[in-house]
Coordinates of C-alpha atoms in Angstrom, one line a residue:
X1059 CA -33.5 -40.1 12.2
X1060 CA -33.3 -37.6 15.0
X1061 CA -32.7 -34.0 14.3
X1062 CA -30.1 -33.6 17.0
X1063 CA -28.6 -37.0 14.9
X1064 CA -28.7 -34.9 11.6
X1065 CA -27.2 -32.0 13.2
X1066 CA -24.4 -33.9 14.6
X1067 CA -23.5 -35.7 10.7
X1068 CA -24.3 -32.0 8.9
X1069 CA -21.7 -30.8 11.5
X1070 CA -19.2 -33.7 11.3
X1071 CA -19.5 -33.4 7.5
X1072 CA -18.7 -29.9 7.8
X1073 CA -15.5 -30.6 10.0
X1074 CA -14.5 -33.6 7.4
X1075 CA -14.4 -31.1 4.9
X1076 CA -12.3 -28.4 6.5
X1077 CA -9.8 -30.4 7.8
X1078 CA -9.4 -32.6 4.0
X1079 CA -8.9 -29.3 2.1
X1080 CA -6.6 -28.0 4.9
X1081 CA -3.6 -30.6 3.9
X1082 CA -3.6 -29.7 0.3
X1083 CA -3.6 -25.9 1.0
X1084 CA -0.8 -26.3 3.7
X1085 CA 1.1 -29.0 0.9
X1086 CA 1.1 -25.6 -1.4
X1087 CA 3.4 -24.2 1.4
X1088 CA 6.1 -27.3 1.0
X1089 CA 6.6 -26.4 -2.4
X1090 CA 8.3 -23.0 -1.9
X1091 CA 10.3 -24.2 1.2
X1092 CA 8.2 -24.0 4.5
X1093 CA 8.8 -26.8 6.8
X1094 CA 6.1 -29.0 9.2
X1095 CA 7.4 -26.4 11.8
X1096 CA 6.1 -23.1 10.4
X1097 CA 2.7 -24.5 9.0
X1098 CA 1.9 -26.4 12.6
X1099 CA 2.6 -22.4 13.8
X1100 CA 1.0 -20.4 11.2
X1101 CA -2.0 -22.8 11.7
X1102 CA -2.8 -22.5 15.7
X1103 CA -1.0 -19.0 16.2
X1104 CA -3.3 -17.2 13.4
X1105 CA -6.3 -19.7 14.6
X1106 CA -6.0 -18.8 18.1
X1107 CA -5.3 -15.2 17.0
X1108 CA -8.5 -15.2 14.6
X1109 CA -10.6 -16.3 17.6
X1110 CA -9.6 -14.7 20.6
X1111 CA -12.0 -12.3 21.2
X1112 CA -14.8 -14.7 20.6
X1113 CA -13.4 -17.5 22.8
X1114 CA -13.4 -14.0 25.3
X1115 CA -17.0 -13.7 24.9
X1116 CA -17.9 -17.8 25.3
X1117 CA -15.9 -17.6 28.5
X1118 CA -17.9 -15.3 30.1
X1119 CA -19.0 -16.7 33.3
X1120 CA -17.0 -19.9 32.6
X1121 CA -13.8 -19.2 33.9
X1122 CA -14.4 -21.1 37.0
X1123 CA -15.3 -24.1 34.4
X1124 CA -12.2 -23.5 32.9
X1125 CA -10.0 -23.0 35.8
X1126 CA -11.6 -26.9 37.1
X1127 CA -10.9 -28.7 33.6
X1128 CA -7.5 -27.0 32.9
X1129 CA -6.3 -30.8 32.6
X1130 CA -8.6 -31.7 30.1
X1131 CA -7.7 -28.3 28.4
X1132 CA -4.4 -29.0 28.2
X1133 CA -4.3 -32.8 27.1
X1134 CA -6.9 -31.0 24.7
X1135 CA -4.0 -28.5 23.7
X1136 CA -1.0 -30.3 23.7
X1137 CA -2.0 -33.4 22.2
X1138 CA -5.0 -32.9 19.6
X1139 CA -3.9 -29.6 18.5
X1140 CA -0.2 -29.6 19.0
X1141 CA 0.2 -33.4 18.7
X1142 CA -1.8 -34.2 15.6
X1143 CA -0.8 -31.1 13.5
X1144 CA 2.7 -31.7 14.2
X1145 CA 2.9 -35.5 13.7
X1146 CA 0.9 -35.2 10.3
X1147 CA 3.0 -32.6 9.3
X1148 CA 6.2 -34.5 10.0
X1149 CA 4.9 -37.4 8.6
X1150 CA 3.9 -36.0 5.3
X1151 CA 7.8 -35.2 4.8
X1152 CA 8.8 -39.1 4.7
X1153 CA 5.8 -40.2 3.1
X1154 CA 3.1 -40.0 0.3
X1155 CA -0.1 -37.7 1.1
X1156 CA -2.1 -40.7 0.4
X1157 CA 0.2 -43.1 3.1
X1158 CA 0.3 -40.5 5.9
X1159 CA -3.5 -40.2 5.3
X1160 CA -4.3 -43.8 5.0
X1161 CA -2.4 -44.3 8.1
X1162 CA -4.1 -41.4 10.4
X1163 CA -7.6 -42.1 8.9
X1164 CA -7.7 -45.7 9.4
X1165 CA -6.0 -45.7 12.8
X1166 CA -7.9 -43.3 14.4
X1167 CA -11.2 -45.0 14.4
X1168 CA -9.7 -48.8 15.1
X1169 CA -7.8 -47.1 18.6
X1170 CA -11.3 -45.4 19.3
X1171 CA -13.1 -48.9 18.7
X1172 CA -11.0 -50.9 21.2
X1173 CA -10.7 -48.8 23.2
X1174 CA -14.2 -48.3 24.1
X1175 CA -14.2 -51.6 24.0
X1176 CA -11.4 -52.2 26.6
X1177 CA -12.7 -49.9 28.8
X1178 CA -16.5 -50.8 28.8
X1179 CA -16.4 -54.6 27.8
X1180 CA -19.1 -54.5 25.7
X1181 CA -18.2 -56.0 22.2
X1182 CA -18.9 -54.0 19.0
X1183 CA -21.7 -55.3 17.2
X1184 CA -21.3 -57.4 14.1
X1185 CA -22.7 -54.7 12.1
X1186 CA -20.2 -52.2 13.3
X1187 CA -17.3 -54.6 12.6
X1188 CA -18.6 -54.7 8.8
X1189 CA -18.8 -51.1 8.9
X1190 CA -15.3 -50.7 9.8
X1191 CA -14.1 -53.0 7.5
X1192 CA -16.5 -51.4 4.4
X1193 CA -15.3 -47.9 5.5
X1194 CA -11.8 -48.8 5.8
X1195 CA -12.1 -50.2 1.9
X1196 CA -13.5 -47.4 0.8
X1197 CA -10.8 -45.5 2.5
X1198 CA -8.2 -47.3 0.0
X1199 CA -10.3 -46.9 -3.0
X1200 CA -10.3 -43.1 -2.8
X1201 CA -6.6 -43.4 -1.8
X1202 CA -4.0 -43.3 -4.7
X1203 CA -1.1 -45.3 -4.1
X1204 CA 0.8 -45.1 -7.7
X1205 CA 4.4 -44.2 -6.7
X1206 CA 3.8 -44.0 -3.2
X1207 CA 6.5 -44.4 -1.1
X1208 CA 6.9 -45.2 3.0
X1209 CA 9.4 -44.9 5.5
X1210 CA 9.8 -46.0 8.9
X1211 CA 10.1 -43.2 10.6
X1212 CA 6.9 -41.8 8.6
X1213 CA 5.1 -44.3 9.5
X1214 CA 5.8 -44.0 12.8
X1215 CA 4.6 -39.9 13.0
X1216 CA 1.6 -41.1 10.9
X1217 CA 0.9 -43.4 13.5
X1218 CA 1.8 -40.8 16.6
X1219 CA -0.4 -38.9 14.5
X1220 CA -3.6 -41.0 14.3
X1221 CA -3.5 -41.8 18.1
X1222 CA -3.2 -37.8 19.0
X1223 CA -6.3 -37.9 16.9
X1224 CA -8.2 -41.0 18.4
X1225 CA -7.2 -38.5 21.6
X1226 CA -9.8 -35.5 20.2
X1227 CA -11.9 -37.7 19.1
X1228 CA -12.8 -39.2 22.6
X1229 CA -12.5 -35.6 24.5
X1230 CA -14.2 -33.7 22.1
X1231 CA -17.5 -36.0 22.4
X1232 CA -16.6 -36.2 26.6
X1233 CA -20.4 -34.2 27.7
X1234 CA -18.8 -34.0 31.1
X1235 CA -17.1 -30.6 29.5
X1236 CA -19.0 -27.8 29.8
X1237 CA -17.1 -25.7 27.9
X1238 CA -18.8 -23.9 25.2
X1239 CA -17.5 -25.8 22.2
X1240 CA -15.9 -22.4 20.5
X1241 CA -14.3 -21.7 24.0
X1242 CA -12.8 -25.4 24.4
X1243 CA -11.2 -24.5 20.5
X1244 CA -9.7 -21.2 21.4
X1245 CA -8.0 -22.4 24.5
X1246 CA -6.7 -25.6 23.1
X1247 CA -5.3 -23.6 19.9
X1248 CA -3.6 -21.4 22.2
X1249 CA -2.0 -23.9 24.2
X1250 CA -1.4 -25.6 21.1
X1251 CA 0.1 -22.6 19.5
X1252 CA 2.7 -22.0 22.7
X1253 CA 3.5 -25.9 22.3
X1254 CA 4.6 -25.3 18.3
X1255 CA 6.7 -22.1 19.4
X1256 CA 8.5 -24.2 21.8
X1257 CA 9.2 -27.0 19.9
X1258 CA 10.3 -24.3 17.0
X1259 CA 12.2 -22.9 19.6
X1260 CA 14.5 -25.9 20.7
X1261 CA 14.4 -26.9 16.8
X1262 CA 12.9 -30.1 17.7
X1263 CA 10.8 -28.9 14.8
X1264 CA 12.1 -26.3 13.0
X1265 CA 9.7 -23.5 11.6
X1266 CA 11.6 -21.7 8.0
X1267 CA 8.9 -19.1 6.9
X1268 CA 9.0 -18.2 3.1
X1269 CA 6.9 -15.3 2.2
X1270 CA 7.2 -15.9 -1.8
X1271 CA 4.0 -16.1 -3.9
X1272 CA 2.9 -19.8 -4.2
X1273 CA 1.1 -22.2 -6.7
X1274 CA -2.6 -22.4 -5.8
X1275 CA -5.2 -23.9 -7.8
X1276 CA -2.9 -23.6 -11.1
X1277 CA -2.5 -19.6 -10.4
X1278 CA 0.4 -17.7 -8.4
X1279 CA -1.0 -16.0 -5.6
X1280 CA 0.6 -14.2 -2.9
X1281 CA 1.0 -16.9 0.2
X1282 CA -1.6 -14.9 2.4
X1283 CA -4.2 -16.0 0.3
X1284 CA -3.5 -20.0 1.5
X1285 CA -2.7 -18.8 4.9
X1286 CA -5.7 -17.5 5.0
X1287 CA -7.3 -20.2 4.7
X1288 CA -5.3 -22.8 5.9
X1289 CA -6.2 -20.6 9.8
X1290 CA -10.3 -20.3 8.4
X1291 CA -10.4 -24.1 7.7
X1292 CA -8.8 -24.5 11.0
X1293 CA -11.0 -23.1 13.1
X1294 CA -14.0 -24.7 11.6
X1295 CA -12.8 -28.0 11.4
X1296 CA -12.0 -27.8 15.2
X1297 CA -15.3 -26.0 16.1
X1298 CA -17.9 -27.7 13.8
X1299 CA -15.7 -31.5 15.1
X1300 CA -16.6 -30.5 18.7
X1301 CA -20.2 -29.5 18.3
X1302 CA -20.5 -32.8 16.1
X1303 CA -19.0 -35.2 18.3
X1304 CA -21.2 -34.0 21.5
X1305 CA -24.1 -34.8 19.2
X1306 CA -22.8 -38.2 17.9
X1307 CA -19.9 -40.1 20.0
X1308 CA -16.6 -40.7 19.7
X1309 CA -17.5 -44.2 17.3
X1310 CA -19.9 -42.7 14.6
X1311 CA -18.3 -39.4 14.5
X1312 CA -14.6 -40.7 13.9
X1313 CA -15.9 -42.9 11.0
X1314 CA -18.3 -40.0 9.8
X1315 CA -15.0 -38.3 10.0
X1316 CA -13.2 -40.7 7.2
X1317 CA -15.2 -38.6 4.2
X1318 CA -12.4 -36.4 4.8
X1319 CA -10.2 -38.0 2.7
X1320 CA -12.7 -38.0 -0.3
X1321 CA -13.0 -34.3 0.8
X1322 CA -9.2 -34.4 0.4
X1323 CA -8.8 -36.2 -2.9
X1324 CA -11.2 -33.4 -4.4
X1325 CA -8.9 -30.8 -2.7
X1326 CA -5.4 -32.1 -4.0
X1327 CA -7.4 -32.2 -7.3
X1328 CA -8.3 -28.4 -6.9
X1329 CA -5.4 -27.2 -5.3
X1330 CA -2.6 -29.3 -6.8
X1331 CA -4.0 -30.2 -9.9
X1332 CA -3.6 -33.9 -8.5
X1333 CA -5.7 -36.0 -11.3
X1334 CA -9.3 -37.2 -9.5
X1335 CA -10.3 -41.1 -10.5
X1336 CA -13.3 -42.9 -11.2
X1337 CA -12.5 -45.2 -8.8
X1338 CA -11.5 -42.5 -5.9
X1339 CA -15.5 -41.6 -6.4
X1340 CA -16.7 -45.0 -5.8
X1341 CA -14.4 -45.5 -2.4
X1342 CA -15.9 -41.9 -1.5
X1343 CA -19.6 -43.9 -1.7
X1344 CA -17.8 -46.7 0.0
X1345 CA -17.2 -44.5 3.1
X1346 CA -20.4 -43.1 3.4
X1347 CA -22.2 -46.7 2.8
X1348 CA -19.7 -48.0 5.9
X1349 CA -20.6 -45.1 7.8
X1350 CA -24.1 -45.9 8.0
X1351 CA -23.3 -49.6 8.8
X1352 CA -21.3 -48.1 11.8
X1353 CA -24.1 -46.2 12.7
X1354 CA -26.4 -48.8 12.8
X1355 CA -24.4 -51.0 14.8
X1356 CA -24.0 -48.4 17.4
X1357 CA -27.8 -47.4 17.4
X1358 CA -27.7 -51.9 17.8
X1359 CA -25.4 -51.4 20.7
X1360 CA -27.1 -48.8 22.8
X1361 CA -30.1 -50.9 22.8
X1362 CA -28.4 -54.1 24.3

């Protein structure tokens, strides 16, 4: 395997894991009365605040770069900052973590794959269609549906949520960007974070901060401490997901992408105390084996 290919799954990996313990942490926040509203803006406004100065110094002597891909930017912004954060978030409050997860995580990469497919009319591989499906089944394994329930209107912000995230998927691993990755982050979050204020704003989605102590990993800890981390885990997720996806592809690196919800079942099990199963290991080795049947297929494909 290439080391520019083992770069791209150690950094995918890494952005897997910060964004699966990132919905357990910001789940903490529901419990003492914050809404989707004021996690979506705690998230970008202290990730774009933690980061400023750096994106500062990656823009130097790329402004001009910036100025001729402010689309991109803000489609970046809007919709794979803004967009997925928010739609998650709403989603989570009409359904089960393990529905709105299902949902996001197995959309994503089925939009991604016909897509590409639709646009370059070039038929996935056989081995990629049995990677999809073995990833998919591992997805549901690690899932936990006992006394989940689902709602319309959450499956439809689960949905809006997974196609936002097809969305950064596909510009993230666009290498006609030449925006440092960590500059491409700090400008989207800041768009992002103007988007949340807005729609806080016009209560379209309505931000109630709580500044109590919260329950974290079985303690009570003062809510900075999740906050915290919830912005950390933000910024790498984004960060280490763009470097990742310019090494990999929009294909492999959304399905590399499904070990977060392993990541996330070990989380919840941290975090919330949320009970880890024998048989939410095996779907995590599930992933992982579809994963390398998706990457096989595309390595297939490439050499058509």
């Amino acid at each position: 395997m290439r080391r520019i290919t083992v770069l791209g799954f150690v950094f995918m990996l890494l952005s897997a894991f910060f964004f699966g313990v990132s919905g357990p942490v910001a789940k903490a926040f529901y419990e003492v009365g914050w809404t989707p509203g004021s996690v979506v803006s705690l998230r970008l406004a202290g990730a774009a605040l933690l980061i400023l100065v750096p994106t500062l110094i990656a823009l130097k002597g790329q402004w001009g770069q910036a100025r001729r891909q402010w689309r991109t930017v803000a489609v970046y912004g809007l919709v794979t900052m803004a967009g997925v954060q928010a739609f998650f978030f709403l989603a989570l409050e009409h359904l089960s973590v393990a529905i709105a997860v299902l949902l996001e995580m197995m959309g994503a990469p089925l939009i991604i794959v016909f897509w590409l497919w639709a646009r370059s009319g070039r038929r996935p591989t056989v081995t990629t269609g049995i990677g999809v499906v073995v990833s998919l089944i591992g997805v549901m394994l690690v899932l936990d549906f006992s006394g989940s329930s689902a709602s319309w209107i959450g499956v439809v912000f689960a949905v809006g949520a997974a196609a936002c995230f097809a969305c950064y998927f596909l510009i993230s691993s666009d290498h006609t960007i030449t925006l440092p990755p960590l500059a491409l982050t700090g400008l989207g979050m800041t768009i992002g974070a103007a988007a949340a204020a807005v729609l806080n704003l016009t209560h379209l989605m309505p931000a109630q901060f709580v500044f109590t102590d919260v329950t974290f990993a079985g303690l009570r800890v003062s809510w900075m401490v999740p906050a915290a981390l919830l912005v950390l885990f933000t910024v790498g997720a984004y960060t280490c997901g763009i470097i990742g996806l310019r090494f990999l592809g929009p294909t492999v690196g959304s399905f590399v992408n499904l070990s977060e919800v392993p990541f996330s079942a070990l989380a919840a099990w941290v975090i919330l105390t949320e009970t880890l199963s024998p048989l939410q290991v095996v779907g995590g080795a599930v992933i992982l084996t579809g994963i390398c049947c998706v990457k096989a297929g595309n390595l297939a494909l490439k050499d058509q």
